[in-house]
């Protein structure tokens, strides 16, 4: 791998437009709890694992490009833009992941302001949704199950970055990642997406760049985009222009 030249940070909010269910471990749930709990921090607050975001964005990008090396497995070629961003699957010697997506934690203040009135005692962070499968012959509901989900309207703090190395096609990498974020907005995160769950939107995105010199000088990053929405038309072109300026120095 070539010399490290700097890093682009993409930070902002993930707003839930519909309820979100990212499954947690059932073992951690007390007896009498829900059938299908969501993943939570040790304090019992739901969060979005970075791995869920990364996996979904990668998958959407590969599907769009018809990259399908082995049935169901991520690409491992080490050369395509998806591998360059997310790393070559099962063969780390080809290329490392340039993208880091942190866990996205719930904005608790925002949650209390929006939902505090619905919870009488201590604040809770999820709703229960009972679902049925309709028996085609009898026309009645059977197998009711309870899904736990984070309610629509909740907000999570999103934090990601892309590392760049000498010789990288900066424009292509940024464009591809933003394309994946845009596709995620029209797809879904977590489980039961085709039944309405997991519709999300990125809001208030900020972009910062930190060239390599910063790490041994002032350790500062430069803001190159603020309050950006992915629907803004020319964001990528403008960002890339500034990004290249800073990385060139
Ligand atoms: Zn590949």
CSV table of C-alpha atoms and ligand atoms in Angstrom, one decimal:
chain,number,residue,atom,x,y,z
A,1,UNK,CA,0.0,0.0,0.0
A,2,UNK,CA,1.2,3.5,-0.8
A,3,UNK,CA,1.9,6.4,1.5
A,4,UNK,CA,-1.0,7.8,3.6
A,5,UNK,CA,-2.0,11.3,2.5
A,6,UNK,CA,-5.0,12.2,4.5
A,7,UNK,CA,-8.5,11.4,5.6
A,8,UNK,CA,-12.0,12.7,4.8
A,9,UNK,CA,-14.5,12.7,7.6
A,10,UNK,CA,-18.3,12.4,6.9
A,11,UNK,CA,-20.4,13.1,10.0
A,12,UNK,CA,-24.0,13.9,10.7
A,13,UNK,CA,-27.3,12.4,11.7
A,14,UNK,CA,-29.3,9.4,10.7
A,15,UNK,CA,-33.0,10.1,11.1
A,16,UNK,CA,-35.4,7.2,11.2
A,17,UNK,CA,-38.3,7.7,8.8
A,18,UNK,CA,-39.8,4.3,9.8
A,19,UNK,CA,-39.2,2.0,12.8
A,20,UNK,CA,-35.8,0.3,12.9
A,21,UNK,CA,-35.0,-3.3,13.9
A,22,UNK,CA,-31.4,-4.4,14.1
A,23,UNK,CA,-31.5,-7.6,15.9
A,24,UNK,CA,-29.6,-8.1,19.2
A,25,UNK,CA,-28.8,-11.2,21.1
A,26,UNK,CA,-31.7,-12.9,22.7
A,27,UNK,CA,-29.5,-14.2,25.5
A,28,UNK,CA,-29.2,-10.7,27.0
A,29,UNK,CA,-33.0,-10.4,27.3
A,30,UNK,CA,-34.7,-11.1,30.6
A,31,UNK,CA,-37.3,-13.9,30.7
A,32,UNK,CA,-40.6,-12.7,29.5
A,33,UNK,CA,-38.9,-10.2,27.2
A,34,UNK,CA,-39.6,-9.7,23.6
A,35,UNK,CA,-39.1,-12.4,21.0
A,36,UNK,CA,-37.0,-10.2,18.7
A,37,UNK,CA,-35.0,-7.6,20.7
A,38,UNK,CA,-33.0,-4.9,19.0
A,39,UNK,CA,-29.3,-4.5,19.6
A,40,UNK,CA,-28.4,-2.2,22.6
A,41,UNK,CA,-25.4,-0.8,24.4
A,42,UNK,CA,-24.5,-2.1,27.8
A,43,UNK,CA,-26.7,0.7,29.2
A,44,UNK,CA,-29.7,-0.6,27.3
A,45,UNK,CA,-29.8,2.1,24.7
A,46,UNK,CA,-30.3,1.0,21.0
A,47,UNK,CA,-27.6,1.8,18.6
A,48,UNK,CA,-26.7,1.1,15.0
A,49,UNK,CA,-23.5,-1.0,14.7
A,50,UNK,CA,-21.0,0.4,12.2
A,51,UNK,CA,-20.8,-3.1,10.7
A,52,UNK,CA,-24.5,-3.0,9.8
A,53,UNK,CA,-24.1,0.3,7.9
A,54,UNK,CA,-20.9,-0.8,6.3
A,55,UNK,CA,-22.2,-4.2,5.2
A,56,UNK,CA,-25.4,-2.7,3.8
A,57,UNK,CA,-23.7,0.1,1.8
A,58,UNK,CA,-21.2,-2.3,0.4
A,59,UNK,CA,-23.9,-4.8,-0.6
A,60,UNK,CA,-25.9,-2.1,-2.4
A,61,UNK,CA,-22.9,-0.9,-4.3
A,62,UNK,CA,-21.9,-4.4,-5.3
A,63,UNK,CA,-25.5,-5.2,-6.4
A,64,UNK,CA,-25.6,-2.0,-8.5
A,65,UNK,CA,-22.4,-2.9,-10.2
A,66,UNK,CA,-23.4,-6.5,-10.6
A,67,UNK,CA,-20.3,-7.6,-8.7
A,68,UNK,CA,-21.0,-11.2,-7.7
A,69,UNK,CA,-17.8,-13.2,-7.4
A,70,UNK,CA,-19.1,-16.0,-5.2
A,71,UNK,CA,-22.7,-16.5,-4.5
A,72,UNK,CA,-23.6,-14.3,-1.5
A,73,UNK,CA,-20.0,-13.3,-0.7
A,74,UNK,CA,-18.6,-9.8,-0.8
A,75,UNK,CA,-16.0,-9.1,-3.6
A,76,UNK,CA,-12.4,-10.0,-2.9
A,77,UNK,CA,-10.8,-8.8,-6.2
A,78,UNK,CA,-8.9,-5.9,-4.4
A,79,UNK,CA,-9.1,-3.7,-7.5
A,80,UNK,CA,-12.7,-2.5,-7.9
A,81,UNK,CA,-13.8,0.7,-6.2
A,82,UNK,CA,-15.9,-1.3,-3.7
A,83,UNK,CA,-12.9,-3.3,-2.6
A,84,UNK,CA,-10.7,-0.2,-2.5
A,85,UNK,CA,-13.3,1.4,-0.1
A,86,UNK,CA,-14.3,-1.6,2.0
A,87,UNK,CA,-11.3,-3.9,1.7
A,88,UNK,CA,-11.0,-7.1,-0.3
A,89,UNK,CA,-13.1,-9.7,1.4
A,90,UNK,CA,-11.2,-12.7,2.8
A,91,UNK,CA,-7.9,-11.5,1.5
A,92,UNK,CA,-6.5,-8.5,3.4
A,93,UNK,CA,-3.3,-8.7,1.5
A,94,UNK,CA,-4.9,-7.2,-1.7
A,95,UNK,CA,-6.2,-4.1,-0.2
A,96,UNK,CA,-7.2,-2.8,3.3
A,97,UNK,CA,-10.5,-1.1,4.0
A,98,UNK,CA,-10.2,2.7,3.5
A,99,UNK,CA,-13.6,3.3,5.0
A,100,UNK,CA,-14.3,3.4,8.8
A,101,UNK,CA,-17.9,3.6,9.9
A,102,UNK,CA,-18.3,4.0,13.7
A,103,UNK,CA,-21.2,2.8,15.7
A,104,UNK,CA,-24.0,5.3,15.5
A,105,UNK,CA,-25.4,6.2,19.0
A,106,UNK,CA,-28.8,7.4,19.8
A,107,UNK,CA,-29.2,11.1,20.4
A,108,UNK,CA,-30.8,10.8,23.8
A,109,UNK,CA,-31.6,14.5,24.2
A,110,UNK,CA,-33.5,14.6,20.9
A,111,UNK,CA,-35.3,11.3,21.8
A,112,UNK,CA,-36.5,12.7,25.2
A,113,UNK,CA,-37.7,15.9,23.5
A,114,UNK,CA,-39.6,13.9,20.9
A,115,UNK,CA,-40.9,10.9,22.8
A,116,UNK,CA,-40.6,11.7,26.5
A,117,UNK,CA,-44.4,12.4,26.7
A,118,UNK,CA,-45.2,8.8,25.6
A,119,UNK,CA,-43.2,7.2,28.4
A,120,UNK,CA,-44.7,7.7,31.8
A,121,UNK,CA,-41.9,6.3,33.9
A,122,UNK,CA,-38.2,6.1,33.0
A,123,UNK,CA,-37.5,6.8,29.4
A,124,UNK,CA,-37.7,3.8,27.2
A,125,UNK,CA,-36.2,3.7,23.7
A,126,UNK,CA,-38.2,1.2,21.8
A,127,UNK,CA,-41.7,0.2,20.8
A,128,UNK,CA,-43.2,-3.2,20.5
A,129,UNK,CA,-44.9,-4.3,17.3
A,130,UNK,CA,-46.9,-7.4,17.0
A,131,UNK,CA,-47.0,-9.0,13.6
A,132,UNK,CA,-49.1,-11.9,12.3
A,133,UNK,CA,-48.9,-14.2,9.3
A,134,UNK,CA,-52.3,-14.6,7.7
A,135,UNK,CA,-53.4,-18.1,7.2
A,136,UNK,CA,-54.4,-18.2,3.6
A,137,UNK,CA,-57.2,-20.8,4.0
A,138,UNK,CA,-58.8,-19.8,7.3
A,139,UNK,CA,-58.2,-16.1,6.7
A,140,UNK,CA,-57.1,-15.7,10.3
A,141,UNK,CA,-53.9,-14.5,11.8
A,142,UNK,CA,-51.5,-17.1,13.2
A,143,UNK,CA,-48.0,-17.2,14.7
A,144,UNK,CA,-48.2,-13.7,16.3
A,145,UNK,CA,-44.7,-12.5,17.2
A,146,UNK,CA,-43.5,-9.4,18.8
A,147,UNK,CA,-40.8,-7.3,17.2
A,148,UNK,CA,-39.0,-4.6,19.2
A,149,UNK,CA,-38.1,-1.5,17.2
A,150,UNK,CA,-36.7,2.0,17.6
A,151,UNK,CA,-39.6,4.3,16.7
A,152,UNK,CA,-39.7,6.5,13.5
A,153,UNK,CA,-38.3,10.0,14.2
A,154,UNK,CA,-35.4,8.8,16.4
A,155,UNK,CA,-32.0,10.3,15.5
A,156,UNK,CA,-28.6,8.6,15.6
A,157,UNK,CA,-25.1,10.3,15.4
A,158,UNK,CA,-23.4,9.1,12.2
A,159,UNK,CA,-19.6,9.1,11.9
A,160,UNK,CA,-17.5,7.8,9.1
A,161,UNK,CA,-14.2,8.5,7.3
A,162,UNK,CA,-12.2,7.5,4.2
A,163,UNK,CA,-8.4,7.2,4.3
A,164,UNK,CA,-6.5,8.1,1.1
A,165,UNK,CA,-3.2,6.9,-0.1
A,166,UNK,CA,-0.8,8.2,-2.8
A,167,UNK,CA,-2.1,7.4,-6.3
A,168,UNK,CA,-5.8,6.9,-5.1
A,169,UNK,CA,-8.5,8.1,-7.4
A,170,UNK,CA,-10.0,10.4,-4.7
A,171,UNK,CA,-12.9,11.5,-6.8
A,172,UNK,CA,-14.0,8.0,-7.6
A,173,UNK,CA,-13.7,6.8,-4.0
A,174,UNK,CA,-15.8,9.7,-2.6
A,175,UNK,CA,-18.4,9.5,-5.4
A,176,UNK,CA,-18.8,5.7,-4.8
A,177,UNK,CA,-19.2,6.1,-1.1
A,178,UNK,CA,-21.8,9.0,-1.4
A,179,UNK,CA,-23.6,6.9,-4.1
A,180,UNK,CA,-23.8,4.0,-1.5
A,181,UNK,CA,-25.2,6.4,1.2
A,182,UNK,CA,-27.8,7.7,-1.3
A,183,UNK,CA,-28.8,4.1,-2.2
A,184,UNK,CA,-29.2,3.3,1.4
A,185,UNK,CA,-31.7,6.1,1.8
A,186,UNK,CA,-33.9,4.5,-0.8
A,187,UNK,CA,-33.3,1.0,0.5
A,188,UNK,CA,-33.5,0.0,4.2
A,189,UNK,CA,-31.4,-0.7,7.2
A,190,UNK,CA,-31.8,-3.7,9.5
A,191,UNK,CA,-34.6,-6.3,9.3
A,192,UNK,CA,-38.0,-6.4,7.7
A,193,UNK,CA,-37.2,-3.6,5.3
A,194,UNK,CA,-39.6,-4.8,2.6
A,195,UNK,CA,-42.3,-4.6,5.1
A,196,UNK,CA,-41.7,-1.0,6.0
A,197,UNK,CA,-38.9,-1.0,8.5
A,198,UNK,CA,-35.6,0.7,8.4
A,199,UNK,CA,-36.2,3.7,6.1
A,200,UNK,CA,-33.5,6.2,7.0
A,201,UNK,CA,-32.3,9.6,6.0
A,202,UNK,CA,-28.9,11.2,6.4
A,203,UNK,CA,-29.2,14.8,7.7
A,204,UNK,CA,-26.9,17.7,8.5
A,205,UNK,CA,-23.9,16.1,7.0
A,206,UNK,CA,-20.6,17.8,7.6
A,207,UNK,CA,-17.4,17.0,5.7
A,208,UNK,CA,-13.9,17.6,7.1
A,209,UNK,CA,-10.5,16.8,5.7
A,210,UNK,CA,-7.3,16.2,7.6
A,211,UNK,CA,-4.1,15.9,5.6
A,212,UNK,CA,-1.3,13.7,6.9
A,213,UNK,CA,0.8,16.7,8.0
A,214,UNK,CA,-1.9,17.6,10.5
A,215,UNK,CA,-1.1,14.6,12.6
A,216,UNK,CA,2.4,15.8,13.4
A,217,UNK,CA,1.5,19.5,13.3
A,218,UNK,CA,-1.7,21.0,14.7
A,219,UNK,CA,-3.9,17.9,14.6
A,220,UNK,CA,-6.7,20.0,13.1
A,221,UNK,CA,-9.1,19.2,10.3
A,222,UNK,CA,-10.6,21.6,7.8
A,223,UNK,CA,-14.3,21.8,7.3
A,224,UNK,CA,-15.2,21.6,3.6
A,225,UNK,CA,-18.9,21.1,3.8
A,226,UNK,CA,-21.7,21.9,6.3
A,227,UNK,CA,-25.4,21.0,6.7
A,228,UNK,CA,-25.3,19.0,3.5
A,229,UNK,CA,-28.2,16.7,2.4
A,230,UNK,CA,-27.6,13.9,0.0
A,231,UNK,CA,-30.2,15.4,-2.3
A,232,UNK,CA,-28.0,18.5,-2.8
A,233,UNK,CA,-27.1,18.3,-6.5
A,234,UNK,CA,-23.4,19.2,-6.8
A,235,UNK,CA,-22.1,18.3,-3.4
A,236,UNK,CA,-19.7,15.7,-4.6
A,237,UNK,CA,-18.0,17.8,-7.3
A,238,UNK,CA,-17.5,20.7,-4.8
A,239,UNK,CA,-16.2,18.5,-2.0
A,240,UNK,CA,-13.8,16.7,-4.3
A,241,UNK,CA,-12.4,20.0,-5.6
A,242,UNK,CA,-11.6,21.2,-2.0
A,243,UNK,CA,-10.5,17.8,-0.9
A,244,UNK,CA,-7.9,17.6,-3.6
A,245,UNK,CA,-6.7,21.1,-2.9
A,246,UNK,CA,-6.0,20.2,0.7
A,247,UNK,CA,-4.5,16.8,0.0
A,248,UNK,CA,-2.2,18.2,-2.7
A,249,UNK,CA,-0.4,20.6,-0.2
B,1,LIG,ZN1,-13.6,-6.1,-5.8
